[in-house]
Coordinates of C-alpha atoms in Angstrom, one line a residue:
M1 CA 4.3 -53.5 25.8
T2 CA 1.4 -53.5 28.3
F3 CA -2.3 -53.5 27.4
E4 CA -2.6 -49.8 28.4
Q5 CA 0.3 -48.9 26.3
G6 CA -1.2 -50.7 23.3
L7 CA -4.5 -48.8 23.9
A8 CA -2.5 -45.5 24.0
F9 CA -0.7 -46.3 20.7
T10 CA -4.1 -47.3 19.1
I11 CA -5.7 -44.0 20.1
L12 CA -2.6 -42.0 19.0
G13 CA -2.5 -43.8 15.7
A14 CA -6.2 -43.2 15.0
T15 CA -5.8 -39.6 15.9
V16 CA -2.9 -39.1 13.6
L17 CA -4.7 -40.9 10.8
M18 CA -7.8 -38.6 11.2
F19 CA -5.6 -35.6 11.2
A20 CA -3.9 -36.8 8.0
L21 CA -7.1 -37.6 6.2
D22 CA -8.5 -34.1 7.0
K23 CA -12.1 -35.3 6.8
L24 CA -13.0 -33.7 10.1
R25 CA -11.9 -30.4 11.7
Y26 CA -8.9 -30.7 13.8
D27 CA -10.7 -29.5 17.0
L28 CA -13.3 -32.2 16.5
V29 CA -10.6 -34.9 16.0
A30 CA -9.0 -33.7 19.3
L31 CA -12.4 -34.0 21.1
L32 CA -12.9 -37.5 19.7
S33 CA -9.4 -38.5 20.8
L34 CA -10.1 -37.2 24.3
S35 CA -13.5 -39.1 24.3
A36 CA -11.6 -42.3 23.3
G37 CA -9.1 -41.8 26.1
I38 CA -11.9 -41.4 28.7
L39 CA -13.8 -44.5 27.5
A40 CA -10.6 -46.6 27.4
G41 CA -9.8 -45.6 31.0
L42 CA -6.5 -43.9 30.0
V43 CA -7.7 -40.5 31.1
P44 CA -9.3 -40.5 34.6
P45 CA -12.7 -38.8 34.5
D46 CA -11.6 -36.3 37.2
K47 CA -8.7 -35.2 35.0
A48 CA -10.6 -35.2 31.6
F49 CA -10.8 -31.5 31.4
H50 CA -7.6 -30.7 33.2
G51 CA -6.1 -29.5 29.9
F52 CA -8.5 -26.6 29.6
S53 CA -7.1 -25.2 32.9
D54 CA -3.5 -25.7 31.8
P55 CA -1.5 -22.4 31.8
V56 CA -0.5 -23.0 28.1
V57 CA -4.1 -22.6 27.1
V58 CA -4.3 -19.2 29.0
V59 CA -1.0 -18.0 27.4
V60 CA -2.2 -18.8 23.9
A61 CA -5.6 -17.2 24.3
A62 CA -4.1 -14.1 26.0
A63 CA -1.4 -13.7 23.4
L64 CA -4.0 -13.7 20.7
V65 CA -6.0 -10.9 22.4
V66 CA -2.8 -8.9 22.9
S67 CA -1.9 -9.5 19.2
A68 CA -5.4 -8.3 18.2
G69 CA -5.0 -5.1 20.2
I70 CA -1.8 -4.3 18.4
E71 CA -3.3 -5.1 15.0
R72 CA -6.3 -2.9 15.6
S73 CA -4.2 0.1 16.7
G74 CA -3.1 0.9 13.2
V75 CA 0.5 1.6 14.3
I76 CA 2.0 -1.0 12.0
E77 CA 0.3 0.4 8.9
H78 CA 1.5 3.9 9.8
L79 CA 5.1 2.7 10.2
M80 CA 4.9 1.0 6.8
R81 CA 4.4 4.2 4.7
P82 CA 8.1 4.6 3.7
L83 CA 8.0 1.2 1.9
S84 CA 6.4 2.8 -1.1
A85 CA 9.8 4.4 -1.9
L86 CA 11.4 0.9 -2.6
K87 CA 11.6 0.2 -6.3
S88 CA 13.9 -2.8 -6.6
P89 CA 11.8 -6.1 -6.4
D90 CA 14.6 -7.8 -4.4
A91 CA 14.8 -4.9 -2.0
L92 CA 11.1 -4.7 -1.6
I93 CA 10.6 -8.4 -1.0
A94 CA 13.6 -8.6 1.4
T95 CA 12.2 -5.7 3.4
L96 CA 8.7 -7.0 3.5
V97 CA 10.0 -10.5 4.5
A98 CA 12.1 -9.1 7.3
L99 CA 9.3 -6.9 8.7
V100 CA 6.8 -9.7 8.7
M101 CA 9.4 -11.9 10.6
V102 CA 9.9 -9.2 13.2
L103 CA 6.2 -8.6 13.7
S104 CA 5.5 -12.3 13.8
A105 CA 7.9 -12.7 16.7
F106 CA 5.6 -10.5 18.9
M107 CA 2.1 -11.2 17.6
K108 CA 0.3 -14.1 16.0
N109 CA 1.7 -14.8 12.6
I110 CA -1.7 -14.9 10.9
G111 CA -2.4 -11.4 12.2
A112 CA 1.0 -10.1 11.1
L113 CA 0.5 -11.6 7.6
A114 CA -3.0 -10.1 7.4
I115 CA -1.6 -6.7 8.0
F116 CA 0.8 -7.0 5.2
I117 CA -1.3 -8.6 2.5
P118 CA -3.2 -5.5 1.3
L119 CA 0.0 -3.4 1.6
S120 CA 1.9 -6.0 -0.4
I121 CA -0.7 -6.0 -3.1
R122 CA -0.5 -2.3 -3.5
L123 CA 3.3 -2.3 -3.6
A124 CA 3.5 -5.2 -6.0
R125 CA 1.1 -3.5 -8.4
A126 CA 3.1 -0.3 -8.2
G127 CA 6.4 -2.1 -8.8
G128 CA 5.1 -4.4 -11.5
I129 CA 5.7 -7.6 -9.5
P130 CA 3.2 -10.4 -9.8
V131 CA 1.3 -10.9 -6.6
S132 CA 1.8 -14.6 -6.8
Q133 CA 5.6 -14.1 -6.4
I134 CA 5.3 -12.0 -3.2
L135 CA 2.6 -13.5 -1.0
M136 CA 4.0 -17.0 -0.4
P137 CA 7.4 -15.6 0.7
L138 CA 5.5 -13.4 3.2
S139 CA 3.5 -16.4 4.5
F140 CA 6.7 -18.4 5.0
A141 CA 8.4 -15.4 6.6
S142 CA 5.5 -15.1 9.2
L143 CA 6.1 -18.8 10.2
L144 CA 9.9 -18.3 10.5
G145 CA 9.5 -15.1 12.6
G146 CA 7.3 -16.9 15.2
V147 CA 10.3 -19.1 16.1
M148 CA 12.2 -16.1 17.6
T149 CA 10.3 -15.7 20.9
L150 CA 8.3 -17.6 23.4
I151 CA 5.0 -16.0 22.3
G152 CA 5.7 -16.0 18.6
T153 CA 4.1 -19.3 17.9
S154 CA 2.1 -21.9 20.0
P155 CA 4.8 -24.7 19.5
N156 CA 7.2 -22.6 21.5
I157 CA 4.7 -22.1 24.3
I158 CA 3.9 -25.8 24.4
V159 CA 7.5 -26.8 24.4
S160 CA 8.1 -24.5 27.3
R161 CA 5.4 -26.3 29.2
V162 CA 7.0 -29.7 28.4
R163 CA 10.3 -28.3 29.8
M164 CA 8.5 -27.1 32.9
D165 CA 7.1 -30.6 33.5
L166 CA 10.5 -32.2 33.1
T167 CA 12.9 -29.8 34.8
G168 CA 10.7 -27.4 36.8
Q169 CA 11.9 -24.4 34.7
P170 CA 10.1 -23.2 31.5
F171 CA 11.9 -21.5 28.6
T172 CA 12.0 -17.8 29.0
M173 CA 10.9 -15.1 26.5
F174 CA 14.1 -14.9 24.5
D175 CA 15.6 -18.3 25.0
F176 CA 14.4 -19.1 21.4
T177 CA 16.0 -15.9 19.9
P178 CA 19.6 -17.1 19.1
V179 CA 18.4 -20.1 17.1
G180 CA 15.3 -18.4 15.7
L181 CA 17.2 -15.2 14.6
G182 CA 19.8 -17.3 12.8
I183 CA 17.1 -19.3 10.9
C184 CA 15.3 -16.0 10.0
L185 CA 18.5 -14.5 8.6
A186 CA 19.1 -17.6 6.5
G187 CA 15.4 -17.4 5.4
I188 CA 15.7 -13.7 4.4
G189 CA 18.8 -14.5 2.3
F190 CA 16.9 -17.3 0.5
L191 CA 13.5 -15.7 0.0
T192 CA 15.1 -12.4 -1.3
F193 CA 16.0 -14.2 -4.5
A194 CA 14.1 -17.5 -4.5
W195 CA 10.7 -15.8 -5.1
R196 CA 11.5 -16.0 -8.8
V197 CA 10.8 -19.8 -8.8
L198 CA 7.1 -19.1 -8.1
P199 CA 4.6 -18.8 -11.0
H200 CA 4.2 -15.3 -12.5
D201 CA 1.2 -16.0 -14.6
R202 CA -1.5 -16.5 -11.9
Q203 CA -2.5 -12.9 -11.9
G204 CA -4.2 -10.8 -14.6
S205 CA -3.2 -7.2 -15.2
A206 CA -4.7 -4.9 -12.5
S207 CA -7.5 -2.6 -13.5
G208 CA -8.1 0.6 -11.7
S209 CA -8.1 0.1 -8.0
S210 CA -9.2 -3.5 -8.2
F211 CA -6.7 -6.4 -7.8
R212 CA -7.6 -9.0 -10.4
I213 CA -7.5 -12.8 -9.8
E214 CA -8.3 -15.4 -12.4
D215 CA -10.7 -18.3 -12.0
Y216 CA -13.6 -16.5 -10.4
L217 CA -17.1 -17.9 -10.6
A218 CA -20.2 -15.7 -11.1
E219 CA -23.8 -16.7 -11.8
V220 CA -25.9 -14.8 -14.5
R221 CA -29.4 -15.4 -15.9
I222 CA -30.3 -15.0 -19.6
E223 CA -33.1 -12.5 -20.0
A224 CA -35.9 -12.7 -22.6
H225 CA -34.4 -10.0 -24.8
S226 CA -30.8 -11.4 -24.7
P227 CA -29.0 -11.8 -28.0
L228 CA -27.5 -15.0 -26.6
I229 CA -30.8 -16.9 -27.0
G230 CA -30.1 -19.4 -29.7
A231 CA -26.4 -18.6 -29.6
T232 CA -23.8 -21.3 -28.5
V233 CA -21.4 -21.5 -25.7
A234 CA -18.5 -20.9 -28.2
D235 CA -20.2 -17.7 -29.3
L236 CA -20.3 -16.4 -25.8
E237 CA -16.7 -17.3 -25.0
Q238 CA -15.3 -16.0 -28.2
L239 CA -17.5 -13.3 -29.7
F240 CA -19.3 -11.7 -26.8
S241 CA -16.5 -11.9 -24.2
G242 CA -13.4 -11.9 -26.4
G243 CA -12.1 -15.0 -24.7
T244 CA -12.1 -13.5 -21.2
V245 CA -14.9 -15.7 -19.9
T246 CA -15.5 -19.4 -19.8
V247 CA -18.9 -21.1 -19.4
A248 CA -18.2 -23.5 -16.5
A249 CA -21.8 -24.8 -16.3
I250 CA -25.4 -24.3 -17.4
I251 CA -28.2 -24.7 -14.9
R252 CA -31.6 -25.5 -16.4
D253 CA -34.4 -28.1 -16.2
Q254 CA -35.4 -27.3 -12.7
G255 CA -32.0 -26.8 -11.2
H256 CA -30.0 -29.5 -13.0
R257 CA -26.4 -28.6 -13.7
Y258 CA -24.6 -29.4 -16.9
V259 CA -21.1 -29.0 -18.1
P260 CA -21.7 -27.8 -21.7
G261 CA -19.8 -28.4 -24.9
G262 CA -19.0 -25.5 -27.2
H263 CA -22.0 -26.3 -29.5
W264 CA -24.7 -26.1 -26.7
E265 CA -27.3 -23.4 -27.4
F266 CA -28.7 -21.0 -24.8
S267 CA -32.3 -20.6 -23.9
E268 CA -34.3 -17.9 -22.0
N269 CA -33.9 -18.2 -18.2
D270 CA -30.8 -20.4 -18.4
V271 CA -28.5 -19.7 -15.4
L272 CA -24.8 -19.6 -16.5
V273 CA -21.9 -20.2 -14.2
L274 CA -19.2 -18.0 -15.7
E275 CA -15.5 -18.3 -14.9
G276 CA -13.1 -15.4 -15.4
D277 CA -12.2 -11.9 -14.3
P278 CA -15.1 -10.2 -12.6
M279 CA -14.1 -6.8 -14.1
T280 CA -15.2 -8.1 -17.5
L281 CA -18.7 -8.8 -16.2
K282 CA -20.1 -5.3 -16.4
P283 CA -19.6 -4.9 -20.2
L284 CA -20.7 -8.5 -20.8
L285 CA -23.9 -7.9 -18.8
D286 CA -24.7 -4.8 -20.9
S287 CA -24.0 -6.3 -24.3
A288 CA -25.4 -9.8 -23.8
G289 CA -28.6 -9.2 -21.9
L290 CA -27.5 -11.0 -18.7
V291 CA -28.6 -10.4 -15.1
L292 CA -26.2 -11.0 -12.3
M293 CA -27.7 -13.4 -9.8
G294 CA -25.8 -12.1 -6.8
G295 CA -27.3 -8.6 -6.4
G296 CA -28.0 -5.3 -8.0
G297 CA -26.1 -3.6 -10.7
L298 CA -22.3 -3.2 -10.6
G299 CA -20.9 0.2 -9.7
T300 CA -24.0 2.2 -9.0
A301 CA -23.7 5.5 -7.2
D302 CA -24.2 4.3 -3.7
T303 CA -22.5 0.9 -4.0
T304 CA -19.0 -0.4 -4.5
V305 CA -17.5 -3.7 -5.5
M306 CA -14.7 -5.0 -3.3
E307 CA -12.5 -8.1 -3.1
A308 CA -11.9 -9.8 0.3
V309 CA -10.3 -13.0 1.5
V310 CA -12.1 -15.3 4.0
M311 CA -9.9 -15.4 7.1
P312 CA -9.4 -18.7 9.1
N313 CA -11.6 -17.4 12.0
S314 CA -14.4 -16.1 9.7
I315 CA -18.0 -16.8 10.7
L316 CA -18.7 -17.6 7.0
I317 CA -16.6 -20.8 7.0
G318 CA -18.8 -23.9 6.5
S319 CA -21.7 -21.7 5.5
T320 CA -23.0 -20.6 2.1
A321 CA -24.2 -17.3 0.7
A322 CA -27.8 -18.6 0.9
R323 CA -27.6 -19.9 4.5
S324 CA -25.8 -16.9 5.8
A325 CA -28.2 -14.5 4.0
L326 CA -25.5 -12.1 3.2
R327 CA -27.7 -9.6 1.4
R328 CA -30.6 -9.6 3.9
R329 CA -28.6 -9.7 7.1
H330 CA -25.5 -7.8 6.1
G331 CA -26.5 -5.8 3.1
I332 CA -23.9 -7.2 0.7
A333 CA -24.2 -9.4 -2.3
L334 CA -21.8 -12.1 -3.4
L335 CA -20.8 -11.6 -7.0
A336 CA -18.0 -14.1 -7.5
I337 CA -15.7 -16.5 -5.8
S338 CA -12.2 -17.9 -6.3
R339 CA -10.6 -20.8 -4.5
G340 CA -6.9 -21.2 -5.0
G341 CA -7.2 -21.6 -8.8
R342 CA -9.4 -24.7 -8.5
H343 CA -12.0 -25.2 -11.2
M344 CA -15.4 -25.1 -9.5
I345 CA -18.8 -25.5 -11.1
E346 CA -21.0 -25.5 -8.0
R347 CA -23.9 -23.1 -7.7
L348 CA -22.5 -19.9 -6.3
R349 CA -25.1 -19.4 -3.6
Q350 CA -24.7 -23.0 -2.6
T351 CA -20.9 -23.1 -2.4
E352 CA -19.6 -23.5 1.2
F353 CA -17.0 -20.9 2.1
K354 CA -13.5 -22.1 3.1
A355 CA -10.6 -20.2 4.6
G356 CA -8.6 -18.5 1.9
D357 CA -11.5 -18.1 -0.5
V358 CA -11.4 -14.8 -2.4
L359 CA -14.8 -13.1 -2.7
V360 CA -16.1 -10.3 -4.9
V361 CA -18.9 -8.6 -3.0
E362 CA -21.0 -5.6 -3.6
G363 CA -22.6 -3.3 -1.0
N364 CA -22.7 0.2 0.4
G365 CA -19.3 1.8 0.1
E366 CA -19.2 3.3 3.6
A367 CA -20.5 0.3 5.4
M368 CA -18.7 -2.4 3.5
P369 CA -15.3 -2.3 5.3
G370 CA -16.9 -2.7 8.7
T371 CA -19.2 -5.4 7.5
L372 CA -16.3 -7.4 6.1
V373 CA -14.5 -7.1 9.4
Q374 CA -17.6 -8.4 11.2
L375 CA -17.7 -11.4 8.9
G376 CA -14.0 -12.2 9.4
C377 CA -12.9 -11.2 5.9
L378 CA -9.8 -9.2 5.0
S379 CA -10.4 -6.5 2.4
L380 CA -7.9 -6.6 -0.5
G381 CA -8.8 -3.2 -1.9
Q382 CA -7.0 0.1 -1.5
K383 CA -7.5 1.4 2.0
A384 CA -6.3 4.4 3.7
M385 CA -3.6 3.9 6.4
P386 CA -4.8 5.1 9.8
V387 CA -3.0 7.8 11.5
A388 CA -1.2 6.6 14.6
R389 CA -2.5 8.7 17.5
K390 CA -0.9 8.8 20.9
S391 CA -3.5 6.4 22.2
A392 CA -2.8 4.0 19.3
W393 CA 0.6 3.3 20.8
L394 CA -0.9 2.2 24.1
P395 CA -1.4 -1.5 22.9
V396 CA 2.2 -1.6 21.9
G397 CA 3.3 -0.3 25.3
I398 CA 1.1 -2.8 27.1
A399 CA 2.5 -5.7 25.0
F400 CA 6.1 -4.4 25.5
A401 CA 5.6 -4.2 29.2
A402 CA 4.3 -7.8 29.4
M403 CA 7.3 -9.1 27.4
L404 CA 9.8 -7.2 29.6
S405 CA 8.2 -8.4 32.8
V406 CA 8.5 -12.0 31.5
A407 CA 12.1 -11.5 30.2
F408 CA 13.4 -10.2 33.5
G409 CA 11.5 -12.8 35.6
V410 CA 9.2 -10.3 37.3
I411 CA 6.1 -12.5 36.6
P412 CA 5.5 -15.8 34.7
V413 CA 4.4 -15.6 31.1
G414 CA 0.8 -16.8 31.8
P415 CA -0.1 -14.1 34.3
A416 CA 1.8 -11.5 32.4
F417 CA -0.1 -11.9 29.2
F418 CA -3.4 -12.5 31.0
L419 CA -3.0 -9.0 32.7
A420 CA -1.9 -7.5 29.4
A421 CA -5.1 -8.9 27.7
V422 CA -7.3 -7.6 30.5
S423 CA -5.5 -4.2 30.2
M424 CA -6.2 -4.1 26.5
V425 CA -9.9 -4.3 27.1
L426 CA -10.0 -2.2 30.3
L427 CA -8.1 0.7 28.6
G428 CA -10.3 0.7 25.5
C429 CA -7.6 -0.7 23.1
L430 CA -9.9 -3.5 22.1
P431 CA -13.7 -3.9 22.6
L432 CA -14.7 -6.9 24.7
R433 CA -16.5 -8.4 21.7
D434 CA -13.4 -8.1 19.5
A435 CA -11.3 -9.7 22.3
Y436 CA -13.5 -12.8 22.4
E437 CA -13.5 -13.0 18.6
S438 CA -9.7 -12.7 18.4
V439 CA -9.3 -15.9 20.3
H440 CA -9.1 -18.8 17.8
W441 CA -11.2 -21.2 19.7
P442 CA -10.5 -24.3 17.7
I443 CA -6.9 -24.1 18.8
I444 CA -8.0 -23.7 22.4
I445 CA -10.2 -26.8 22.1
L446 CA -7.4 -28.7 20.4
L447 CA -5.0 -27.9 23.2
G448 CA -7.4 -28.6 26.0
A449 CA -8.5 -31.9 24.5
L450 CA -5.0 -33.2 23.6
I451 CA -3.1 -32.3 26.8
P452 CA -4.8 -35.1 28.7
I453 CA -4.0 -37.5 25.9
S454 CA -0.4 -36.4 26.0
D455 CA -0.3 -36.9 29.7
A456 CA -1.9 -40.4 29.3
M457 CA 0.9 -41.3 26.9
K458 CA 3.4 -40.4 29.6
S459 CA 1.5 -42.0 32.5
T460 CA 1.1 -45.3 30.7
G461 CA 4.8 -45.4 29.7
A462 CA 3.9 -45.3 26.0
S463 CA 6.0 -42.1 25.5
D464 CA 9.0 -43.8 27.3
L465 CA 8.6 -46.9 25.2
L466 CA 8.5 -44.9 21.9
A467 CA 11.5 -42.8 23.2
G468 CA 13.4 -46.0 23.9
W469 CA 12.9 -47.3 20.4
L470 CA 14.0 -44.0 18.9
A471 CA 17.0 -43.8 21.3
L472 CA 18.1 -47.3 20.2
A473 CA 18.0 -46.2 16.6
A474 CA 19.7 -42.8 17.3
S475 CA 22.5 -44.5 19.3
Q476 CA 23.8 -45.8 16.0
V477 CA 24.3 -42.4 14.4
P478 CA 26.1 -39.2 15.3
V479 CA 24.4 -36.9 17.8
A480 CA 24.0 -34.1 15.2
L481 CA 22.2 -36.5 12.9
A482 CA 19.9 -37.7 15.8
L483 CA 19.0 -34.1 16.6
G484 CA 18.4 -33.4 12.9
L485 CA 16.1 -36.4 12.6
V486 CA 14.0 -35.1 15.5
L487 CA 13.7 -31.8 13.8
L488 CA 12.9 -33.5 10.5
A489 CA 10.2 -35.7 12.0
S490 CA 8.5 -32.7 13.6
M491 CA 8.7 -30.9 10.3
L492 CA 7.1 -33.8 8.4
L493 CA 4.3 -34.3 10.9
A494 CA 3.3 -30.6 11.0
P495 CA 1.5 -30.6 7.6
F496 CA -0.7 -33.5 8.7
L497 CA -1.2 -32.8 12.4
H498 CA -1.8 -29.3 13.7
H499 CA 1.6 -27.8 14.8
A500 CA 0.3 -27.7 18.4
A501 CA -0.6 -31.4 18.2
T502 CA 2.8 -32.1 16.7
V503 CA 4.6 -30.6 19.8
L504 CA 2.2 -32.4 22.2
L505 CA 3.2 -35.7 20.5
M506 CA 6.9 -35.2 19.8
G507 CA 7.9 -33.1 22.8
P508 CA 7.7 -35.8 25.5
V509 CA 9.1 -38.4 23.1
A510 CA 12.1 -36.3 22.1
A511 CA 12.8 -35.5 25.7
G512 CA 12.6 -39.1 26.7
M513 CA 14.9 -40.1 23.8
A514 CA 17.5 -37.5 24.9
T515 CA 17.3 -38.8 28.5
K516 CA 17.9 -42.4 27.5
L517 CA 20.9 -41.4 25.4
G518 CA 22.3 -39.4 28.3
L519 CA 22.0 -36.1 26.4
A520 CA 20.7 -32.7 27.4
V521 CA 16.9 -32.3 26.9
D522 CA 16.9 -28.7 25.8
P523 CA 18.4 -29.1 22.3
F524 CA 15.9 -31.8 21.4
L525 CA 13.0 -29.7 22.7
M526 CA 14.3 -26.8 20.5
A527 CA 14.4 -29.1 17.5
V528 CA 10.8 -30.1 18.1
A529 CA 9.7 -26.4 18.3
V530 CA 11.6 -25.4 15.2
G531 CA 10.3 -28.4 13.2
A532 CA 6.7 -28.0 14.2
A533 CA 6.7 -24.3 13.3
S534 CA 8.3 -24.9 9.8
D535 CA 5.4 -26.0 7.6
F536 CA 6.3 -24.9 4.1
L537 CA 5.2 -27.9 2.0
T538 CA 1.4 -27.7 1.8
P539 CA -1.3 -25.0 1.8
I540 CA -3.4 -26.8 4.4
G541 CA -1.0 -27.4 7.3
H542 CA -0.9 -23.8 8.6
Q543 CA -3.5 -21.1 8.4
C544 CA -1.0 -18.6 6.9
N545 CA -0.4 -20.8 3.9
T546 CA -4.1 -21.3 3.4
L547 CA -4.8 -17.6 3.6
V548 CA -2.5 -16.7 0.7
M549 CA -3.5 -19.6 -1.5
G550 CA -6.6 -17.9 -3.0
V551 CA -5.2 -14.4 -3.0
G552 CA -2.0 -15.5 -4.9
G553 CA -3.8 -18.0 -7.1
Y554 CA -1.5 -20.8 -6.0
R555 CA -1.9 -24.5 -6.8
F556 CA -1.2 -27.2 -4.2
G557 CA 2.1 -28.1 -5.9
D558 CA 3.4 -24.5 -5.9
Y559 CA 4.3 -24.7 -2.3
W560 CA 6.9 -27.3 -3.0
R561 CA 8.8 -25.0 -5.3
L562 CA 9.7 -22.6 -2.6
G563 CA 8.9 -24.7 0.5
L564 CA 11.1 -27.7 -0.1
P565 CA 14.5 -25.8 -0.4
L566 CA 13.5 -23.6 2.5
S567 CA 12.7 -26.7 4.6
V568 CA 16.2 -28.0 3.8
I569 CA 17.7 -24.7 4.8
V570 CA 15.8 -24.7 8.1
L571 CA 16.8 -28.3 8.8
V572 CA 20.5 -27.7 8.3
S573 CA 20.8 -24.3 9.8
G574 CA 18.4 -25.1 12.7
T575 CA 20.4 -28.2 13.6
L576 CA 23.7 -26.3 13.5
L577 CA 22.4 -23.4 15.5
I578 CA 20.8 -25.6 18.2
L579 CA 24.1 -27.4 18.6
T580 CA 25.9 -24.1 18.8
F581 CA 23.7 -22.4 21.4
W582 CA 22.4 -25.4 23.3
P583 CA 25.2 -27.8 24.4
I584 CA 24.2 -31.4 23.8

């Protein structure tokens, strides 16, 4: 091992460690990795920003814009209307899972999932199915569906770039379809029945048009006339609220927060952090002389209370209700918050928002939906399905034309989707501001920063050295097992690295390993793509899993119930399908 190779492995190891610890955002970790590569002399200064001009970055950004245009058109919601006729839980979940897979093959999976979450909540409530048993299968289905096409998920796009570097020919639009479709069919068969292993008690009974989730936090102040003055915590929890509310904390003594015992007595101007169903707050406020700290009264003539989930690209992430001035700037008040069932006792206005948080907000009924969209939040309430006008089909036509032009080799994928994205804006399918907001810039930063590091691994020979070690180990086992180990390694890395980073790391190594073994490169690249896209074990590895965590009330360990057997199915079926369609 040379000194440069040692430096490359050191930077790589530190990058992987920082990704795994999850103390810094993944785009910042990527920038630090690039900085280290520059300072160590592994990345030439004149090529430090070469990654940002790489075609794969343009393809990912353009595909996100095209996906946003389709999402905004309302066509998908219009086509989903017949689903309300499905009564059997198995038939409903199988249909939803299949539709999410198909949609995820042609648009970003987080967008496809976001379209189906409100619809699934309505259908689940109508069919008496706990929401916690339907949303995780949809999240996993969105990940599986992305494997079917080149643009379905960023790992496929990056693997195509690796193949271009190695052979001069990238993967085409539907090269992934035979393997991806087979995996999706196996996934549908499993998810149609396996949803029963998920918890069914994480959701309260629905009330009116509101979808109820346990473990919300809300802040209230005890007024001078309140009958709670002199009463105890136990009195509030049992007598006044009937056991529906828990006092998570009391804030008094100039802002000090206490976790009270049942015998603690209340005083005037105490601020209580209450945990429970927000729909029980209104009668409790009236009967106990409490004032909600978040805003005006609940349910007045010109206001409405809505529930919304914080999307991964929301401008609220990392901010608080106080810093973002929700009421002053946006005209809405934060009433309560839920975070994946975790018990939180922070001050409500001082709690930093995270992706997947479910918020209860109050504001003007007409302006609220638009405001939530601007903030990057997905409304969970009942919403009318837009009518698909003729012009609404234009984004679908543009995307379809781009895919056909790539599939028939008329134009490469980068220029095709760049032109499609420009057409979306030029023809009024998507406002320019929305187009910029649809690009998930942290992913773009991650790709642009890590591509030079990946190139440095190859230029120093570090990738070949690692591939040689793996090839030596793989030479002792059957070829099918070696291929399965590559898929498994990519699958295990994905929850800790970003899936794009996993491909940038594993792609060249897997290709080098195949070359040293005298085997075809394509099957091993396919294994990397499938493994990196199959993150079913944690809620933090992929945005889709994070998004449904709060809405479904899931705990961290819930993902293993459904995700572990699904991972085994993908591992086995993926390996067999790759060997079938891609000769070794």
